[in-house]
Each structure stands twice: as structure tokens, then as C-alpha cells.
Amino acid sequence: MTDGSAYAAGSKTIDTGLRLLEILRDHPDGLTITELAQVAEVHRNAVSRHLSALGKHRLVARIGNRFTLGLGIVELNAAVRHRLRSAAASALQELADTCLATAFITVLDADEDQAVVLTVAEPRGSSIHVAYRAGNRHPSDRGASGIAILAGRPPRQGERAEITRARGLGYSVSSGELQPGAWGVGAPISPAGRPAEASVGIVTIGERDECQVAPLVLGTASRIAHLL
């Protein structure tokens, strides 16, 4: 086998393994090898080999004859979130101070139907701002932060017009969706052009000048993405 064909084979192997993980993500109750093979359109023997390799790294777990995502996925996710917090800290604080507004990072949960606040920076020098707590949850298609993440991912059939609009602009704006009187701007964080898993945003009481705030949020999103 030539170097080129070996590279292609290795790339295909990685792609198939990742595809199996994505399928298991979408089937939290687990799937059998046969079911996985049918969904992935891969031979059962190949699926079995991939599951064996993934199992050694605890990325999949076996319960009877069904396979689910393993605890290794949770550990990887925790490591990524820690890295995101570290990379975002100074940029997030600078955004909060510049906008005199609460700034925050939001991530998707495992089911992608909820957006979760990961970390928050409150503006220094401002005694009036929106209180936001890490761990707050809301539907991922509501609020500027959740909409921004979905806008940084491929379009979905039936998605809200607000998500489509945000994808075109590169950022999202919402008013009063999560809290009466609150106004927010969010931008997706997309490291190396990958689909967004997180967003950065600000929230204030009362509307601000979108043309002034949006470039600041976009710049912060780009800065954080380059650090990841």
C-alpha cells in the first residue's frame, strides 16, 4: 500500500469511527451492531472492529447487546469546556467592560435542545447590569446565545427564521425572549471553521446600538476561536 492509499484508508477509518459516535449520540438508548451497521451503511464486521477500538478508550459502552456512548466522551467534553473557560476568561472580561454589559459563553448540552451558560463576566465600573449565572439553561432556539450557536451550524429543516437570519448576518440579536426587557447579541464560536458548539454574547436591560455592539461580540468570538 502506498503512502497516499494508507493515508486515505486511515482517514476513512477515522471518519467511520466518528460517524458511529454521532449515530450513538442521536440514539441515547443505544443500538445493536446490526442496527448501527444499517444506519451507518457499513458492514457489521467493520462496525464490530470500530466498536472494539472505541471501547478500549471508553468512548462507547456495551449494555447487553446494545452500545451507547461511554464515559470517555463525558471526560473529553469536560476537558474541552475547561479549555474554553481558560481561553475565554480575559476576552470575555474585556467584552463586558467595553460594552458595560454582562458577557457570557454558552454551550449546547448533549441533546442539543438546551443551551447552557458556561461562564459569565460582569462589567467592572457598572453598578447596573443583568445578573446571569453559570449553569442557567434555556431552549437552544431561544435567546441570542442559543440562536447564535445554531446559526453557526448547518441549516436544519424547520428552523426558526431568526436562526436563518443570524446565519446570514454572522450574529444574532434577541429582545425579551428569555427575560422581559433584556436585549442580547450573540456570535458563534467556530474554531478552525468547524460547526459551532458554543457562542459568546452580551445581555443588557434596554436596547443598544446593534451596529456598535455586534462587531465587538464578533471580534471576541473570533479571538476565542483562535485560542482553541
One Martini backbone bead per residue (centre of mass of N, CA, C, O) as a GRO file, in nm:
protein
  228
    1MET     BB    1   0.095   0.037   0.024
    2THR     BB    2   0.072   0.351  -0.016
    3ASP     BB    3   0.080   0.648   0.137
    4GLY     BB    4  -0.186   0.752   0.015
    5SER     BB    5  -0.365   0.499   0.075
    6ALA     BB    6  -0.312   0.494   0.379
    7TYR     BB    7  -0.432   0.768   0.439
    8ALA     BB    8  -0.716   0.712   0.328
    9ALA     BB    9  -0.778   0.473   0.515
   10GLY     BB   10  -0.741   0.627   0.781
   11SER     BB   11  -0.953   0.845   0.727
   12LYS     BB   12  -1.193   0.647   0.697
   13THR     BB   13  -1.174   0.526   0.980
   14ILE     BB   14  -1.224   0.785   1.138
   15ASP     BB   15  -1.490   0.861   1.006
   16THR     BB   16  -1.647   0.609   1.098
   17GLY     BB   17  -1.609   0.644   1.402
   18LEU     BB   18  -1.750   0.923   1.418
   19ARG     BB   19  -2.018   0.832   1.300
   20LEU     BB   20  -2.090   0.635   1.529
   21LEU     BB   21  -2.096   0.848   1.752
   22GLU     BB   22  -2.323   1.020   1.629
   23ILE     BB   23  -2.537   0.800   1.632
   24LEU     BB   24  -2.531   0.749   1.941
   25ARG     BB   25  -2.612   1.035   2.017
   26ASP     BB   26  -2.906   0.991   1.867
   27HIS     BB   27  -2.909   0.707   2.063
   28PRO     BB   28  -2.940   0.680   2.398
   29ASP     BB   29  -3.046   0.363   2.405
   30GLY     BB   30  -2.911   0.237   2.177
   31LEU     BB   31  -2.733  -0.010   1.970
   32THR     BB   32  -2.681  -0.244   1.759
   33ILE     BB   33  -2.479  -0.363   1.528
   34THR     BB   34  -2.695  -0.389   1.310
   35GLU     BB   35  -2.813  -0.104   1.340
   36LEU     BB   36  -2.553   0.049   1.288
   37ALA     BB   37  -2.499  -0.064   1.007
   38GLN     BB   38  -2.757   0.047   0.878
   39VAL     BB   39  -2.719   0.350   0.938
   40ALA     BB   40  -2.407   0.364   0.830
   41GLU     BB   41  -2.348   0.170   0.593
   42VAL     BB   42  -2.194  -0.081   0.736
   43HIS     BB   43  -2.035  -0.343   0.806
   44ARG     BB   44  -2.049  -0.541   1.079
   45ASN     BB   45  -1.744  -0.599   1.109
   46ALA     BB   46  -1.657  -0.303   1.110
   47VAL     BB   47  -1.822  -0.214   1.351
   48SER     BB   48  -1.695  -0.408   1.556
   49ARG     BB   49  -1.407  -0.294   1.535
   50HIS     BB   50  -1.474  -0.004   1.620
   51LEU     BB   51  -1.600  -0.068   1.896
   52SER     BB   52  -1.351  -0.194   2.018
   53ALA     BB   53  -1.170   0.057   1.999
   54LEU     BB   54  -1.359   0.258   2.149
   55GLY     BB   55  -1.379   0.089   2.413
   56LYS     BB   56  -1.077   0.119   2.503
   57HIS     BB   57  -1.152   0.449   2.537
   58ARG     BB   58  -1.453   0.483   2.650
   59LEU     BB   59  -1.656   0.585   2.407
   60VAL     BB   60  -1.792   0.307   2.455
   61ALA     BB   61  -2.076   0.107   2.561
   62ARG     BB   62  -2.196  -0.204   2.701
   63ILE     BB   63  -2.548  -0.327   2.695
   64GLY     BB   64  -2.540  -0.614   2.622
   65ASN     BB   65  -2.631  -0.568   2.274
   66ARG     BB   66  -2.573  -0.264   2.338
   67PHE     BB   67  -2.475   0.071   2.234
   68THR     BB   68  -2.302   0.346   2.386
   69LEU     BB   69  -2.193   0.606   2.520
   70GLY     BB   70  -1.916   0.688   2.701
   71LEU     BB   71  -1.731   0.836   2.957
   72GLY     BB   72  -1.510   0.955   2.771
   73ILE     BB   73  -1.687   1.180   2.656
   74VAL     BB   74  -1.724   1.341   2.916
   75GLU     BB   75  -1.422   1.399   2.964
   76LEU     BB   76  -1.375   1.551   2.701
   77ASN     BB   77  -1.587   1.769   2.751
   78ALA     BB   78  -1.461   1.884   3.010
   79ALA     BB   79  -1.192   1.966   2.879
   80VAL     BB   80  -1.309   2.164   2.672
   81ARG     BB   81  -1.450   2.354   2.876
   82HIS     BB   82  -1.197   2.436   3.027
   83ARG     BB   83  -1.053   2.556   2.783
   84LEU     BB   84  -1.270   2.767   2.720
   85ARG     BB   85  -1.255   2.924   2.983
   86SER     BB   86  -0.955   3.001   2.965
   87ALA     BB   87  -0.966   3.145   2.684
   88ALA     BB   88  -1.212   3.352   2.767
   89ALA     BB   89  -1.162   3.530   3.016
   90SER     BB   90  -1.031   3.800   2.907
   91ALA     BB   91  -1.222   3.851   2.665
   92LEU     BB   92  -1.485   3.863   2.833
   93GLN     BB   93  -1.409   4.098   3.020
   94GLU     BB   94  -1.359   4.303   2.796
   95LEU     BB   95  -1.645   4.299   2.682
   96ALA     BB   96  -1.794   4.388   2.937
   97ASP     BB   97  -1.642   4.660   2.975
   98THR     BB   98  -1.698   4.786   2.695
   99CYS     BB   99  -2.029   4.739   2.714
  100LEU     BB  100  -2.151   4.741   2.993
  101ALA     BB  101  -2.198   4.415   3.013
  102THR     BB  102  -2.301   4.103   3.020
  103ALA     BB  103  -2.088   3.826   2.974
  104PHE     BB  104  -2.097   3.510   2.774
  105ILE     BB  105  -2.089   3.154   2.770
  106THR     BB  106  -2.230   2.913   2.542
  107VAL     BB  107  -2.365   2.579   2.538
  108LEU     BB  108  -2.435   2.270   2.439
  109ASP     BB  109  -2.591   2.004   2.499
  110ALA     BB  110  -2.611   1.675   2.425
  111ASP     BB  111  -2.909   1.717   2.277
  112GLU     BB  112  -2.929   2.027   2.156
  113ASP     BB  113  -3.199   2.164   2.318
  114GLN     BB  114  -2.986   2.306   2.507
  115ALA     BB  115  -2.869   2.594   2.673
  116VAL     BB  116  -2.552   2.665   2.846
  117VAL     BB  117  -2.403   2.836   3.088
  118LEU     BB  118  -2.057   2.854   3.150
  119THR     BB  119  -1.966   3.171   3.158
  120VAL     BB  120  -1.910   3.485   3.347
  121ALA     BB  121  -1.904   3.852   3.291
  122GLU     BB  122  -1.881   4.142   3.472
  123PRO     BB  123  -1.892   4.471   3.479
  124ARG     BB  124  -1.664   4.711   3.536
  125GLY     BB  125  -1.819   5.013   3.647
  126SER     BB  126  -2.110   4.870   3.686
  127SER     BB  127  -2.412   4.864   3.884
  128ILE     BB  128  -2.587   4.793   3.616
  129HIS     BB  129  -2.697   4.456   3.556
  130VAL     BB  130  -2.727   4.146   3.440
  131ALA     BB  131  -2.804   3.854   3.594
  132TYR     BB  132  -2.579   3.573   3.562
  133ARG     BB  133  -2.555   3.212   3.552
  134ALA     BB  134  -2.395   2.944   3.576
  135GLY     BB  135  -2.620   2.688   3.436
  136ASN     BB  136  -2.809   2.813   3.273
  137ARG     BB  137  -3.121   2.743   3.101
  138HIS     BB  138  -3.230   2.697   2.751
  139PRO     BB  139  -3.352   2.698   2.465
  140SER     BB  140  -3.160   2.687   2.174
  141ASP     BB  141  -3.396   2.867   2.002
  142ARG     BB  142  -3.340   3.081   2.234
  143GLY     BB  143  -3.190   3.343   2.219
  144ALA     BB  144  -2.891   3.466   2.119
  145SER     BB  145  -2.701   3.232   2.206
  146GLY     BB  146  -2.848   2.989   2.079
  147ILE     BB  147  -2.883   3.098   1.793
  148ALA     BB  148  -2.580   3.131   1.734
  149ILE     BB  149  -2.507   2.835   1.735
  150LEU     BB  150  -2.708   2.739   1.513
  151ALA     BB  151  -2.589   2.943   1.297
  152GLY     BB  152  -2.299   2.774   1.320
  153ARG     BB  153  -2.471   2.563   1.165
  154PRO     BB  154  -2.633   2.369   0.985
  155PRO     BB  155  -2.913   2.356   0.841
  156ARG     BB  156  -3.258   2.314   0.937
  157GLN     BB  157  -3.547   2.182   0.924
  158GLY     BB  158  -3.763   2.427   1.062
  159GLU     BB  159  -3.620   2.664   1.136
  160ARG     BB  160  -3.590   2.957   1.248
  161ALA     BB  161  -3.570   3.269   1.114
  162GLU     BB  162  -3.357   3.375   1.319
  163ILE     BB  163  -3.136   3.172   1.237
  164THR     BB  164  -3.110   3.243   0.940
  165ARG     BB  165  -3.042   3.539   0.984
  166ALA     BB  166  -2.786   3.494   1.159
  167ARG     BB  167  -2.625   3.342   0.943
  168GLY     BB  168  -2.607   3.590   0.753
  169LEU     BB  169  -2.472   3.793   0.966
  170GLY     BB  170  -2.307   3.624   1.217
  171TYR     BB  171  -2.544   3.714   1.414
  172SER     BB  172  -2.744   3.777   1.708
  173VAL     BB  173  -3.081   3.898   1.803
  174SER     BB  174  -3.253   3.980   2.113
  175SER     BB  175  -3.592   4.042   2.269
  176GLY     BB  176  -3.744   3.912   2.552
  177GLU     BB  177  -3.722   3.587   2.545
  178LEU     BB  178  -3.600   3.532   2.855
  179GLN     BB  179  -3.630   3.849   2.944
  180PRO     BB  180  -3.777   4.111   3.035
  181GLY     BB  181  -3.598   4.378   2.872
  182ALA     BB  182  -3.396   4.206   2.731
  183TRP     BB  183  -3.078   4.240   2.548
  184GLY     BB  184  -2.911   4.059   2.274
  185VAL     BB  185  -2.583   3.932   2.169
  186GLY     BB  186  -2.456   3.683   1.932
  187ALA     BB  187  -2.172   3.452   1.867
  188PRO     BB  188  -2.009   3.218   1.713
  189ILE     BB  189  -1.787   2.944   1.797
  190SER     BB  190  -1.544   2.850   1.526
  191PRO     BB  191  -1.307   2.641   1.512
  192ALA     BB  192  -1.169   2.603   1.212
  193GLY     BB  193  -1.474   2.605   1.087
  194ARG     BB  194  -1.642   2.462   1.275
  195PRO     BB  195  -1.903   2.376   1.420
  196ALA     BB  196  -2.084   2.504   1.658
  197GLU     BB  197  -2.082   2.478   2.041
  198ALA     BB  198  -2.062   2.796   2.081
  199SER     BB  199  -2.102   3.119   2.251
  200VAL     BB  200  -2.097   3.477   2.245
  201GLY     BB  201  -2.228   3.731   2.479
  202ILE     BB  202  -2.472   3.988   2.548
  203VAL     BB  203  -2.652   4.158   2.823
  204THR     BB  204  -2.931   4.386   2.859
  205ILE     BB  205  -3.108   4.668   2.962
  206GLY     BB  206  -3.195   4.749   2.688
  207GLU     BB  207  -3.132   4.890   2.397
  208ARG     BB  208  -2.882   4.891   2.155
  209ASP     BB  209  -2.633   4.943   1.925
  210GLU     BB  210  -2.582   4.708   1.696
  211CYS     BB  211  -2.341   4.837   1.526
  212GLN     BB  212  -2.152   4.842   1.787
  213VAL     BB  213  -2.178   4.557   1.928
  214ALA     BB  214  -2.139   4.328   1.718
  215PRO     BB  215  -1.830   4.363   1.653
  216LEU     BB  216  -1.739   4.291   1.944
  217VAL     BB  217  -1.855   4.004   1.953
  218LEU     BB  218  -1.717   3.896   1.699
  219GLY     BB  219  -1.426   3.948   1.795
  220THR     BB  220  -1.440   3.760   2.041
  221ALA     BB  221  -1.509   3.499   1.895
  222SER     BB  222  -1.251   3.495   1.721
  223ARG     BB  223  -1.045   3.501   1.952
  224ILE     BB  224  -1.132   3.237   2.088
  225ALA     BB  225  -1.109   3.045   1.843
  226HIS     BB  226  -0.789   3.091   1.814
  227LEU     BB  227  -0.731   2.956   2.108
  228LEU     BB  228  -0.843   2.648   2.035
   0.00000   0.00000   0.00000
